[in-house]
Coordinates of C-alpha atoms in Angstrom, one line a residue:
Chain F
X164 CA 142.4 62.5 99.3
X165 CA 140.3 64.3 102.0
X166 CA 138.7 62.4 104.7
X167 CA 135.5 63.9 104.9
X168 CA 132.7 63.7 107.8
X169 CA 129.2 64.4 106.9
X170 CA 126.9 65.2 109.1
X171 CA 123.4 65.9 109.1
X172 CA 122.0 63.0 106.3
X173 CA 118.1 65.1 105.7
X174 CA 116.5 65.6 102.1
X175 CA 119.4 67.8 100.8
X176 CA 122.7 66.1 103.2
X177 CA 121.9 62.4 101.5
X178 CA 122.6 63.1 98.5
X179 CA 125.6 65.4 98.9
X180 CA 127.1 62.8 100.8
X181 CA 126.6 60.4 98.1
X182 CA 127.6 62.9 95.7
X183 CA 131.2 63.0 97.7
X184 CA 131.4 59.3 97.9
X185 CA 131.4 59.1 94.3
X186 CA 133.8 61.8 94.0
X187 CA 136.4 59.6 95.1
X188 CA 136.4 60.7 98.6
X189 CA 136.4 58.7 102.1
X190 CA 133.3 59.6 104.0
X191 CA 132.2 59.3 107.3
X192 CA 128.4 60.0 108.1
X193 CA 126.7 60.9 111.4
X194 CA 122.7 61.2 111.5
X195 CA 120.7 61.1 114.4
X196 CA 118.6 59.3 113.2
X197 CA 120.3 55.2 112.2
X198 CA 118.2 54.1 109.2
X199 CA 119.3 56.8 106.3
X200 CA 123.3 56.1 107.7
X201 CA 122.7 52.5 106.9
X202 CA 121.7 53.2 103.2
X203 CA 125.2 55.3 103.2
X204 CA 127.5 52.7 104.7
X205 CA 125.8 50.3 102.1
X206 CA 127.8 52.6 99.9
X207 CA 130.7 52.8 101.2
X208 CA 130.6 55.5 104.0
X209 CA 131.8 54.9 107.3
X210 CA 129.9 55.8 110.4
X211 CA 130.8 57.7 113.7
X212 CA 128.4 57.8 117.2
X213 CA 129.1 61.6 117.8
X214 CA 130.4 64.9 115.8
X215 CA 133.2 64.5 117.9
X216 CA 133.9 61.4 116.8
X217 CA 133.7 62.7 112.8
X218 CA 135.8 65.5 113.5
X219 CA 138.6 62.8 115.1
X220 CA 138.6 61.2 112.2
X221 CA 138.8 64.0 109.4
X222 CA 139.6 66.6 107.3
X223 CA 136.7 68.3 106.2
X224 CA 133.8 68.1 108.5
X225 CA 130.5 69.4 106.6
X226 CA 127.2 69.7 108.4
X227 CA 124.0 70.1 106.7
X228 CA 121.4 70.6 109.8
X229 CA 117.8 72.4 109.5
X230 CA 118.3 75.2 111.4
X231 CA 120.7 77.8 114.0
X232 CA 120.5 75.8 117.3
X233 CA 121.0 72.7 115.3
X234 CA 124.5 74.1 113.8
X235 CA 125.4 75.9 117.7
X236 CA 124.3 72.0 119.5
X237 CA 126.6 70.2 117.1
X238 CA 129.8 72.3 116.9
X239 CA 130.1 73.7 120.3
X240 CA 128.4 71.3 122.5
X241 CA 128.9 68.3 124.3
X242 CA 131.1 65.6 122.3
X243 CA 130.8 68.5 119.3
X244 CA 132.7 69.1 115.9
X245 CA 134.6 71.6 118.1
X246 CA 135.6 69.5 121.1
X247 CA 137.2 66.6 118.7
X248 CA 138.5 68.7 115.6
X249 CA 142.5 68.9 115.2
X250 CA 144.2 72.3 113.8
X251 CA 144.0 72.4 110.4
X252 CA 140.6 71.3 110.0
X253 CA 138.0 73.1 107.5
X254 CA 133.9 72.5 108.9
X255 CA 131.9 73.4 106.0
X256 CA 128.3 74.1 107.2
X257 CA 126.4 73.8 104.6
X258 CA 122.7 74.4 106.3
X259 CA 120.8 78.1 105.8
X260 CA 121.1 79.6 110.0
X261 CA 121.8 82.9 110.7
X262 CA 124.5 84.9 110.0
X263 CA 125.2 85.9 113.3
X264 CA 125.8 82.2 114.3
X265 CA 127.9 81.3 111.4
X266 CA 130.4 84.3 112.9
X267 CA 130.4 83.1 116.6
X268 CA 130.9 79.3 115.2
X269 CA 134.0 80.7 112.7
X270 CA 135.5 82.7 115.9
X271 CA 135.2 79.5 118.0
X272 CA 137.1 76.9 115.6
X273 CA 139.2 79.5 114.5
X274 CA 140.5 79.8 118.3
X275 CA 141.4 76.5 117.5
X276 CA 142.8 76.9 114.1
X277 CA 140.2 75.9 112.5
X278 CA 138.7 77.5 109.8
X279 CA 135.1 77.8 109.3
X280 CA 133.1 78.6 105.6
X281 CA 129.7 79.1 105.9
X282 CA 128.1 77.9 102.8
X283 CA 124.5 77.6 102.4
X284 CA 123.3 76.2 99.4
X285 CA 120.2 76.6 96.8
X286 CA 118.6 74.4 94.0
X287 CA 116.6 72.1 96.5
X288 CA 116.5 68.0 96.5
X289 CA 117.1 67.8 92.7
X290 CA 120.2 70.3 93.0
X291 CA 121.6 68.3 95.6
X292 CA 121.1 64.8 93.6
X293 CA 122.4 66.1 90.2
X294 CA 125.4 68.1 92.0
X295 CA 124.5 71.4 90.6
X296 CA 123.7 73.4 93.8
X297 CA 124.5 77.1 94.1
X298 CA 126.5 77.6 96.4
X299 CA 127.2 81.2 98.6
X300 CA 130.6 81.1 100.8
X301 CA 131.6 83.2 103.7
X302 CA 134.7 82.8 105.1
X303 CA 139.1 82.9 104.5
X304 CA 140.0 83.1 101.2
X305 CA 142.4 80.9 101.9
X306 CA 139.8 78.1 103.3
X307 CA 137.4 78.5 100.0
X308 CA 140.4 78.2 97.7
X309 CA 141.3 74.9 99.7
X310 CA 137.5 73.8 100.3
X311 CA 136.7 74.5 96.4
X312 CA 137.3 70.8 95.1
X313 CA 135.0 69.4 97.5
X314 CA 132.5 72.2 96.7
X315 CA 132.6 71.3 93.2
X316 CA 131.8 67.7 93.8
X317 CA 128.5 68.9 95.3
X318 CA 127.7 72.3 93.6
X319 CA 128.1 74.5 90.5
X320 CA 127.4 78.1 91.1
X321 CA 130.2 78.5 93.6
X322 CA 130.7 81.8 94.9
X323 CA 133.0 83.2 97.3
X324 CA 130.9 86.7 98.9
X325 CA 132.7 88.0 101.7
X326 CA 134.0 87.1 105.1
X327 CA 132.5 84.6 107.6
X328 CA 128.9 85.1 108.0
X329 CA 128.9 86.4 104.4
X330 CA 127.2 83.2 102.7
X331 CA 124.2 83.2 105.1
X332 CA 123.6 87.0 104.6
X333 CA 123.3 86.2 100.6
X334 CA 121.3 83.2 101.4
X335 CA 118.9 85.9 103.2
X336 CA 118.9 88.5 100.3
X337 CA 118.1 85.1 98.3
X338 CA 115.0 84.4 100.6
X339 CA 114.1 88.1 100.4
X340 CA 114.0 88.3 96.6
X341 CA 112.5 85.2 96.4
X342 CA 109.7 85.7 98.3
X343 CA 108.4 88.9 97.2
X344 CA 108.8 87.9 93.7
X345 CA 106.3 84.9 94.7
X346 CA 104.1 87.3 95.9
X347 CA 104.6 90.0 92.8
X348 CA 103.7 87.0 90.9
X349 CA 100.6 85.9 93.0
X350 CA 99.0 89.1 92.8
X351 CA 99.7 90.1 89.5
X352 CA 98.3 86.2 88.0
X353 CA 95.2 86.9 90.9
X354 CA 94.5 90.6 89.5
X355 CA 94.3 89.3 85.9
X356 CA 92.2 86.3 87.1
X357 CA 89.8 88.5 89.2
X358 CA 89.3 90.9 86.4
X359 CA 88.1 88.2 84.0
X360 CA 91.5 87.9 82.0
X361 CA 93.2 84.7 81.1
X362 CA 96.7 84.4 83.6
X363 CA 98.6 82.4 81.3
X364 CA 98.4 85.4 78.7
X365 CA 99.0 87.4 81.1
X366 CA 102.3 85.6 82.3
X367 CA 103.3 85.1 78.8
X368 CA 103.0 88.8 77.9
X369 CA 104.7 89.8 81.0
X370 CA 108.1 87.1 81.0
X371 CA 109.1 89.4 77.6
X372 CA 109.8 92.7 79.2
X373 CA 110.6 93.8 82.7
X374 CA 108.6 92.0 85.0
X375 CA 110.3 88.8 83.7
X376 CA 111.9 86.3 86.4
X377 CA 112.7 83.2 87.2
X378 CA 110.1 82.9 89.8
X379 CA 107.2 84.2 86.9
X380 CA 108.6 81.4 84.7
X381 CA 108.9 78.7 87.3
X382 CA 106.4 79.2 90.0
X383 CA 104.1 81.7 88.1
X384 CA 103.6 78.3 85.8
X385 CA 103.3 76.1 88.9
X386 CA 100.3 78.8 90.3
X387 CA 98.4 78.4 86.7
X388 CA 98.8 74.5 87.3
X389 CA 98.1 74.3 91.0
X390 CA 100.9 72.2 91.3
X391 CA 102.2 72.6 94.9
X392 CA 104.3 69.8 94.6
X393 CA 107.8 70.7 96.1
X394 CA 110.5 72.4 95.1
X395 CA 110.6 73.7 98.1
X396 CA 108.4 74.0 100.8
X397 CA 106.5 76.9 102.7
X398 CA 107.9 75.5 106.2
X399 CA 111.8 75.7 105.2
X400 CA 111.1 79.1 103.5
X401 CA 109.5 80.7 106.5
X402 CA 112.3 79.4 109.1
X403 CA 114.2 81.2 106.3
X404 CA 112.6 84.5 106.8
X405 CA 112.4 84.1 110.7
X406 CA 116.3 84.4 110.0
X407 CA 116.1 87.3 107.6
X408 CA 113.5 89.4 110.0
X409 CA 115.7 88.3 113.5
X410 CA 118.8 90.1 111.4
X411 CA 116.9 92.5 110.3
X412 CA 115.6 93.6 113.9
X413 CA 119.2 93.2 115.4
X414 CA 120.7 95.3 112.4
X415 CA 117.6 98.2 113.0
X416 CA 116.7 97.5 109.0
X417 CA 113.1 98.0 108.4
X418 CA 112.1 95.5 106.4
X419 CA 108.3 96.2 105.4
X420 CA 107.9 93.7 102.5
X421 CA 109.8 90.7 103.9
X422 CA 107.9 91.2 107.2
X423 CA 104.6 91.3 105.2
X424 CA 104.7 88.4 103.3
X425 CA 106.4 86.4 106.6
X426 CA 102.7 87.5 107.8
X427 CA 101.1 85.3 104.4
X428 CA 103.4 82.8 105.0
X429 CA 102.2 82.1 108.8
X430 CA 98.8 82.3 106.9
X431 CA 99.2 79.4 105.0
X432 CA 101.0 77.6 107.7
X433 CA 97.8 77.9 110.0
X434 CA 96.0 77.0 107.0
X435 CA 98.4 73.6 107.5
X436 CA 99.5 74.6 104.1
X437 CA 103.8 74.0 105.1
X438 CA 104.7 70.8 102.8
X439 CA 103.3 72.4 100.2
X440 CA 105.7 74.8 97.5
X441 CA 105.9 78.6 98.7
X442 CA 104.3 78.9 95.2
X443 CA 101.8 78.2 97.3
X444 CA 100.7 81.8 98.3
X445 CA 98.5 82.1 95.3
X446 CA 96.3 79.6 96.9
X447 CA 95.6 82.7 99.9
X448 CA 95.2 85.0 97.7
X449 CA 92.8 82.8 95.9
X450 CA 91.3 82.3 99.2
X451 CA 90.9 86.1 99.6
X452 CA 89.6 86.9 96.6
X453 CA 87.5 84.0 95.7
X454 CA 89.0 82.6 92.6
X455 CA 90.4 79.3 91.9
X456 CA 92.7 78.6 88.9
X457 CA 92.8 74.8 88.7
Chain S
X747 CA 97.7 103.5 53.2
X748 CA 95.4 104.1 56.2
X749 CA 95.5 107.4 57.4
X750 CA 96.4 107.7 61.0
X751 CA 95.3 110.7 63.1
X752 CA 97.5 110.9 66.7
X753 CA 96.2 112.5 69.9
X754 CA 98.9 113.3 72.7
X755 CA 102.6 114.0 71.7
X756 CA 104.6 113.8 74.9
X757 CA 107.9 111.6 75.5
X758 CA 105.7 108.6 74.2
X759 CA 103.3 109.6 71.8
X760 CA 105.6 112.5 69.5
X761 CA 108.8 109.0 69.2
X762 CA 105.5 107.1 68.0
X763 CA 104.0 109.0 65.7
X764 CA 107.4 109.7 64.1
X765 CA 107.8 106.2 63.4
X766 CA 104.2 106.0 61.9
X767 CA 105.5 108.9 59.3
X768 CA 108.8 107.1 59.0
X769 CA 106.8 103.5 58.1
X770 CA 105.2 105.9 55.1
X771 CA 101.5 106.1 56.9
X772 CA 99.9 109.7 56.4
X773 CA 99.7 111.3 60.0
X774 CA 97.9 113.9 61.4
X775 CA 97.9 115.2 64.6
X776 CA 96.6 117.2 67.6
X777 CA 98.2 118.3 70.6
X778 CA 97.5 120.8 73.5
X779 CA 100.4 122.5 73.4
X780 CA 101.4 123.8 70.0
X781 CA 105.2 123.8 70.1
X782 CA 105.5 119.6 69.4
X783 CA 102.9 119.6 66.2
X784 CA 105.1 122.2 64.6
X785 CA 108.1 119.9 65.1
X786 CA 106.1 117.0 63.6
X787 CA 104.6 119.0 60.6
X788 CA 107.9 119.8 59.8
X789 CA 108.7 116.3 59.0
X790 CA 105.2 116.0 57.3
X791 CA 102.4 115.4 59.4
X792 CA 99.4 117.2 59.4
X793 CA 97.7 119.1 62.4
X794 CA 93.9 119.2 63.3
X795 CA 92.5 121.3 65.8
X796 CA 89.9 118.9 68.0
X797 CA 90.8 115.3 68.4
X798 CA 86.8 115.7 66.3
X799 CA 88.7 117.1 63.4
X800 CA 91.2 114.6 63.7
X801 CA 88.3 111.4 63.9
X802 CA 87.2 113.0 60.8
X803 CA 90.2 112.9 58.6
X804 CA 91.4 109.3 59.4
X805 CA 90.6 105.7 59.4
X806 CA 93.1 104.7 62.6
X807 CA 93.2 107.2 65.5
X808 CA 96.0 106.6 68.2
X809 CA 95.9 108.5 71.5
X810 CA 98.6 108.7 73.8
X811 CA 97.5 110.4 76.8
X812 CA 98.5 110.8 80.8
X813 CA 95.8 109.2 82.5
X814 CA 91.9 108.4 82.5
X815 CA 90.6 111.6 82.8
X816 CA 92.2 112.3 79.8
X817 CA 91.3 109.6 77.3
X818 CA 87.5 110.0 78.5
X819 CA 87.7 113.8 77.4
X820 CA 89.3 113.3 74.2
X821 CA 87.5 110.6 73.2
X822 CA 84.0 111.1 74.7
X823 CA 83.8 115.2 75.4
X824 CA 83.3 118.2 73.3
X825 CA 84.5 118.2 69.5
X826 CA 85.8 114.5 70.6
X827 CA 87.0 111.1 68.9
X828 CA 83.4 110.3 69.5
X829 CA 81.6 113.0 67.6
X830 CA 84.0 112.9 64.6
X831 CA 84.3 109.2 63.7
X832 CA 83.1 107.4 61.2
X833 CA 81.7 103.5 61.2
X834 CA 84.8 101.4 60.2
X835 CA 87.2 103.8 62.3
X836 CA 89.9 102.1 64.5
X837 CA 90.3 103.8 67.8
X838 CA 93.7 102.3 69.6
X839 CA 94.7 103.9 72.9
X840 CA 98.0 103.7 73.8
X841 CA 97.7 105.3 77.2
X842 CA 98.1 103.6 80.3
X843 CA 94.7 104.0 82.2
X844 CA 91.8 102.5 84.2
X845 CA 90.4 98.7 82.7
X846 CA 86.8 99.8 83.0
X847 CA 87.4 103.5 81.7
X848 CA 89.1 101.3 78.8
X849 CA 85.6 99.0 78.4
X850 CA 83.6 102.0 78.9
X851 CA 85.2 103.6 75.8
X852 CA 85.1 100.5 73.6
X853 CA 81.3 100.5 74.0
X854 CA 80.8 104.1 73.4
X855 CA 82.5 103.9 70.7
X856 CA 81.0 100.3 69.5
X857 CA 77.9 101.9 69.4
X858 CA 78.9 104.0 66.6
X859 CA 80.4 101.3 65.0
X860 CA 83.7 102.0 65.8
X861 CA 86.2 99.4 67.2
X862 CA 88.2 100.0 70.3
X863 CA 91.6 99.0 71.3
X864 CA 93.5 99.4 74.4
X865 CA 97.2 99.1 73.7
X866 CA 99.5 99.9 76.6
X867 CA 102.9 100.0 75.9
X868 CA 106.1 99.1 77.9
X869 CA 109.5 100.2 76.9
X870 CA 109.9 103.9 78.4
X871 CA 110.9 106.4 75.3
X872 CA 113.5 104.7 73.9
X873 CA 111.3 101.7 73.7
X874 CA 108.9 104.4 71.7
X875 CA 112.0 106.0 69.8
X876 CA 113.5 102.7 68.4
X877 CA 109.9 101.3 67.7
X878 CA 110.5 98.2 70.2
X879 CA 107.8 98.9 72.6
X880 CA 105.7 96.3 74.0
X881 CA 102.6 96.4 73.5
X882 CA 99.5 94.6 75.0
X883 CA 95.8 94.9 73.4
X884 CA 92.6 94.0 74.6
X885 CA 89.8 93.9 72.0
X886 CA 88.2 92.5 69.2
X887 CA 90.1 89.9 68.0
X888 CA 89.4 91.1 64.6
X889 CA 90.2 95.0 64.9
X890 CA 92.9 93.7 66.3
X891 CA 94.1 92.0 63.3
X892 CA 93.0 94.9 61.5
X893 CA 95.3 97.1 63.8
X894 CA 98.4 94.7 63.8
X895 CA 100.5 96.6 60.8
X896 CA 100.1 99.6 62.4
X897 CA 101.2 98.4 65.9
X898 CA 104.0 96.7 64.3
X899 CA 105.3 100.2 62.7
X900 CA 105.6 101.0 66.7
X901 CA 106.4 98.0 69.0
X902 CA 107.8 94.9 68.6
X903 CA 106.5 92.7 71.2
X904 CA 102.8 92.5 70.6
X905 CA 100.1 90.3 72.1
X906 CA 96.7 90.4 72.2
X907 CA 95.5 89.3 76.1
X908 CA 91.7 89.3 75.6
X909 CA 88.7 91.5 75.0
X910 CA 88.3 95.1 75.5
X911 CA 90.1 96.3 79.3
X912 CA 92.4 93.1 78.8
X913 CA 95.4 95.7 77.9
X914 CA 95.1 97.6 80.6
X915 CA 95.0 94.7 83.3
X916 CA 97.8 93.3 81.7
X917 CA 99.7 96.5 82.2
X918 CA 98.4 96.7 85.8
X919 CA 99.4 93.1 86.4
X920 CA 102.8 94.4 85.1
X921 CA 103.1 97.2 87.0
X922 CA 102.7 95.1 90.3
X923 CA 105.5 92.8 89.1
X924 CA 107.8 95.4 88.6
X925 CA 106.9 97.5 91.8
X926 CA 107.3 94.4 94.2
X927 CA 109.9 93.2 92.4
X928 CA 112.4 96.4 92.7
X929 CA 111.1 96.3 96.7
X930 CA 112.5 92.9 96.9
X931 CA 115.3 94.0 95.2
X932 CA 115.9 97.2 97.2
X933 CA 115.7 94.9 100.7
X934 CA 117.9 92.6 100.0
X935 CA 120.4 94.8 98.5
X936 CA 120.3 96.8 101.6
X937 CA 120.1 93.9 103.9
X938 CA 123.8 93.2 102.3
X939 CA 125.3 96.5 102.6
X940 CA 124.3 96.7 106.5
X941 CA 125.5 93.5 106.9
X942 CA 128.9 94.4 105.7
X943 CA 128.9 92.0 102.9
X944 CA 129.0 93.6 99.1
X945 CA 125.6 94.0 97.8
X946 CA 127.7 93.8 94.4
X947 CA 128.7 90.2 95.0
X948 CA 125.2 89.6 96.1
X949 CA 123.4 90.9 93.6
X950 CA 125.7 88.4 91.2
X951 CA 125.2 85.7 93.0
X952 CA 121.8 86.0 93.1
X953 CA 121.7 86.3 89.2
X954 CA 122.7 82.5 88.8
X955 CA 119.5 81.6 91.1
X956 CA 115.5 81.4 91.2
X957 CA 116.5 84.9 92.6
X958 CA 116.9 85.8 88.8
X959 CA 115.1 89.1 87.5
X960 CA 115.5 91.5 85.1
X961 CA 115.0 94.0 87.9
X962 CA 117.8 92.4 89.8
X963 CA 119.9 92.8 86.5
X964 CA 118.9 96.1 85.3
X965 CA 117.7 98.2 88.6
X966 CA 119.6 96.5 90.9
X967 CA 122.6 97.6 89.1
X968 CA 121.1 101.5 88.7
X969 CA 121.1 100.9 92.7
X970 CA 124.4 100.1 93.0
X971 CA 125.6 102.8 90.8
X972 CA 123.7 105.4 92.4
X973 CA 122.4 106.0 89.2
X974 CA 118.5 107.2 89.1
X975 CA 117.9 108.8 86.1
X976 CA 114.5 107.6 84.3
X977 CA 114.3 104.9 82.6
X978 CA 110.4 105.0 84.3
X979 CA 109.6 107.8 86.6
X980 CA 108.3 107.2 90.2
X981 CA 105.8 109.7 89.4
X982 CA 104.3 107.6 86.3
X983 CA 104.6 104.3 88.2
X984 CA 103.0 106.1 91.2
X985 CA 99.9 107.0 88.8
X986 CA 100.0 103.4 87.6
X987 CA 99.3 102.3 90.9
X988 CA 96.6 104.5 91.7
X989 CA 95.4 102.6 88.6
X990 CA 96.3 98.8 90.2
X991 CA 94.8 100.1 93.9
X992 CA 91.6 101.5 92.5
X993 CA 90.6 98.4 90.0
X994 CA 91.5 96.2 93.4
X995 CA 89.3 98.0 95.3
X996 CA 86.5 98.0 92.6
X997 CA 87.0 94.2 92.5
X998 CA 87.3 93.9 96.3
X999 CA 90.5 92.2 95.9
X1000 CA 93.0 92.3 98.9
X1001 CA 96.7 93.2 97.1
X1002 CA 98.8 93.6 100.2
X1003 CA 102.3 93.8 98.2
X1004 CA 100.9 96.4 95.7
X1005 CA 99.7 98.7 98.9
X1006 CA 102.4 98.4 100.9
X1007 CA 104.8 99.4 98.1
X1008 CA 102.8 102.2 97.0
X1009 CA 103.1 103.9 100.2
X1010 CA 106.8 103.7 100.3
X1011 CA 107.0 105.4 96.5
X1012 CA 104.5 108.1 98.3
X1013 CA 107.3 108.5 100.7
X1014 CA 109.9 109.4 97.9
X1015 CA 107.1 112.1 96.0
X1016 CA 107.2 113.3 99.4
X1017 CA 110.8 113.6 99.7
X1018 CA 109.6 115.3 95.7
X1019 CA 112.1 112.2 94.1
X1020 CA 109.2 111.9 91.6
X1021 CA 111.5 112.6 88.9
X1022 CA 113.8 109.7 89.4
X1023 CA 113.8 106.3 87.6
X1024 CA 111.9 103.8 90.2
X1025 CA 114.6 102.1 91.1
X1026 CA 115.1 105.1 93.6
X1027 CA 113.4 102.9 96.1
X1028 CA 116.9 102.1 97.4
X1029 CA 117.3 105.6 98.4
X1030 CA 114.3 105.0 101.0
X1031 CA 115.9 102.2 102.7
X1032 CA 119.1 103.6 102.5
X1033 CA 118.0 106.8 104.9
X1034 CA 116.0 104.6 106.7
X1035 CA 118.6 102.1 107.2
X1036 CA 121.4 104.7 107.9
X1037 CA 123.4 103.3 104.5
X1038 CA 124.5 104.7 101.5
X1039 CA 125.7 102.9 97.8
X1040 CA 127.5 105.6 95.9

C-alpha cells in the first residue's frame, strides 16, 4: 500500500488522518503543534519533524492547512514538501486557499515530477469523521485516477472539475452560493418575522417550491432555533470569501453580492460573533431590525 | 355547487378559471379586454360587466390581477367587489400585491361581512394550466376552510401562513429567496467560466452539497443553456420587488440582498430584457465580466 504523509492534524486533518489509518494505510503525521500527533502515533501513525521529512518518507503527501500562506510556507519553503519529495510523488492539498496558489504550487512540483491535485473538501468536522466529505479536484487526470482510492477512504462526493487550480475555483463558487443563500434565507425568515408572520410557516411553505435549498432546510431551521452551534463557523467562511473577492479583483469580475455579504460577515466578526455558524447572520439582521426569534 | 365569479383573465387567471369550469363549479367572469371572456364563454362560463355584477351573482369571487392598484379598484372602486357582495361572500385574491393593501381589503370587506383571502400563487402558467400551483393564504382560518375545495380545483400545494396579509408576505419572503438565490447562482457560475474551469462541472458538483437549490438545478441549467425563455419574467419579479422594497421600507427593515439585487434586474429592463425568464441575471455578469455561455 501507499505510504502516506499527513500533514496539517486541525479540526478537519485529524480525522482524515485516522480515517486513512483505518484504511489500511501507513501514515506519517506532522503538526506543528506535538499534543494532537501524539493521540495519532497512539494509533499507529508515525511522526516526522519537518514536511521535508514526510515527503522523504512517502508516497502521497496530503496537507490540510487553514489557509494560502500556510500551503506556499509548507511546500516551497525551507525543509518543505517540495525540497524532500522524490519524482513520482502525488501531494494532495486538501485545505480551501486560492486558486491561484494551487497553480503556482502544481507548476513547482510538477518541475519536479510531481504531480499536484488540489482538493478542497466540504461537509465540515462530521464529514471528515464519518468519511463522507465532498470532495472537488483540480489537477491530471492521470493523478486523480491514481489518488482516487485514497480519496475514497476520506470522502464520497468525489469529483474531478478541471485542471490544477480547478478544485479551489468550485470550492469558491461553493462559498459564493452558500453565502448568499444564508442571506436569502436571513432576510426572507426576518421579513416574515418583522411583518408579524410565523417564520417556521413561512420556511415550510417556501422549501416546496422554488425557493427550496439546502441552506433553507438546514440553516433556515438553525436561524428559527438560534442554534449557532457549528457546522461551520463565520471565521473559516469569511477567509473563504477573502479568497473568492482577491480572485474576483485579479480576474476584473464584479462581484456585487459576494462583496456585500463579505461586508455582513466582517459585521458579525466585530460583533466577535466568528465561532459561531455563518447561520449566524440572522442574528445582524435581527440586530437591525429589532426582532429576536429565540 | 358554489358559484364562482373570476376577475382578471391573463396568463394566470384565464388557466385557472378553466380549471374551476373543468372541476364542474359554475363560473362567471369579467375581464377588461373582451377577446379572453368570449374564449371562456365558449367553454361555458358566464360574463358580467363590473366586477359589482359579478359580486352579485356568486358566493366565491377570485381575482387575478397585475398589481395593487388593481385589486384596490376592482374590489373597492366604482360598480366594485365591494358594492356587489353579499354577507357570506368569499373574496380570495390570487394576485400578487402589497401585505397591507391585502389587510386593507380584508377589513373593507369584513365590514360587510364578507371574508377575505389573500392567495398568491407560485407555479408560473403551467403551474396555473395543470392546476399544481402553489398557493399561500392568509386569513381567517375559517373562510379558509371554507375556501379549501375551491383552491384545491387550482393548486396543489396549499398552506395557510396566518391571518389576513400573511399570503402576501409569504410570497414576498419567496420572492427574496428566489432573487438572491439566482444572484448567487449567477456569480458563481460566472466566477467558473472566467476562471477557465466548466461552470457545467461546477454547477454538478455543487448539486451534491449545502450548495444545493432548486435554482442551482433549474436556472442554473437555463444559464448554461443560454436558454431565457419565461418560466417567470424579470419584469413580474421586478414588480414583486417593488412589493418586497416598499413593505421593508414601511417596516424600516434594512434588506441589503433584496436591494442590491433589484438594481441589477433594473439593469436588464434597462437593457429592455424584461421579457426574459429571471434567470437572465447571467446575461449581466456575463457583459460585465467580458464572458459568454452559449
Amino acid at each position: 500500500m501507499q505510504r502516506i504523509g499527513f500533514i496539517g492534524l486541525g479540526i478537519m486533518g485529524k480525522p482524515m488522518a485516522r480515517n486513512l489509518l483505518k484504511a489500511g494505510y501507513p501514515v506519517v503525521v506532522h503538526n506543528r503543534s506535538r499534543a494532537t500527533t501524539e493521540e495519532l502515533t497512539a494509533e499507529g501513525a508515525g511522526v516526522a519533524e519537518t514536511p521535508g521529512a514526510i515527503a522523504q518518507q512517502s508516497d502521497v503527501v496530503i496537507t490540510c492547512l487553514p489557509d494560502s500562506p500556510d500551503v506556499e510556507s509548507v511546500v516551497l519553503g525551507n525543509e518543505g514538501v517540495l525540497a524532500g519529495a522524490q519524482s513520482g510523488m502525488i501531494y494532495i492539498d486538501a485545505s480551501t486557499i486560492a486558486p491561484t496558489t494551487a497553480q503556482k504550487v502544481y507548476t513547482a512540483l510538477k518541475l519536479k515530477g510531481v504531480d499536484a491535485l488540489d482538493a478542497p473538501v466540504s461537509g465540515g468536522d462530521i464529514g471528515a469523521q464519518q468519511g463522507t466529505l465532498s470532495i472537488m479536484v483540480g489537477g491530471d487526470e492521470a493523478a486523480f485516477q491514481r489518488a482516487l482510492p485514497i480519496l475514497q477512504a476520506i470522502g464520497k462526493n468525489i469529483i474531478h472539475v478541471g485542471e490544477a487550480g480547478a478544485g479551489q475555483v468550485t470550492k469558491a463558487c461553493n462559498q459564493i452560493v452558500v453565502s448568499l443563500t444564508i442571506q436569502a434565507v436571513a432576510e426572507a425568515l426576518t421579513f416574515a418575522k418583522k411583518s408579524g408572520v410565523d417564520p417556521a410557516k413561512v420556511r415550510a411553505a417556501l422549501l416546496g417550491g422554488f425557493a427550496h435549498s439546502r441552506i433553507l432546510e438546514v440553516h433556515g431551521q438553525r436561524m428559527l432555533d438560534g442554534n449557532f452551534q457549528p457546522g461551520f463557523k463565520l471565521n473559516l467562511h469569511r477567509k473563504d470569501m477573502n479568497i473568492v473577492l482577491q480572485t474576483g479583483k485579479e480576474l476584473h469580475l464584479p462581484l456585487f453580492g459576494s462583496a456585500q455579504i463579505t461586508e455582513l460577515m466582517d459585521a458579525l466578526l466585530a460583533q466577535g460573533k466568528g465561532e459561531l455558524d455563518n447561520s449566524a447572520l440572522i442574528t445582524l439582521y435581527e440586530m437591525l431590525a429589532g426582532v429576536t426569534y429565540s
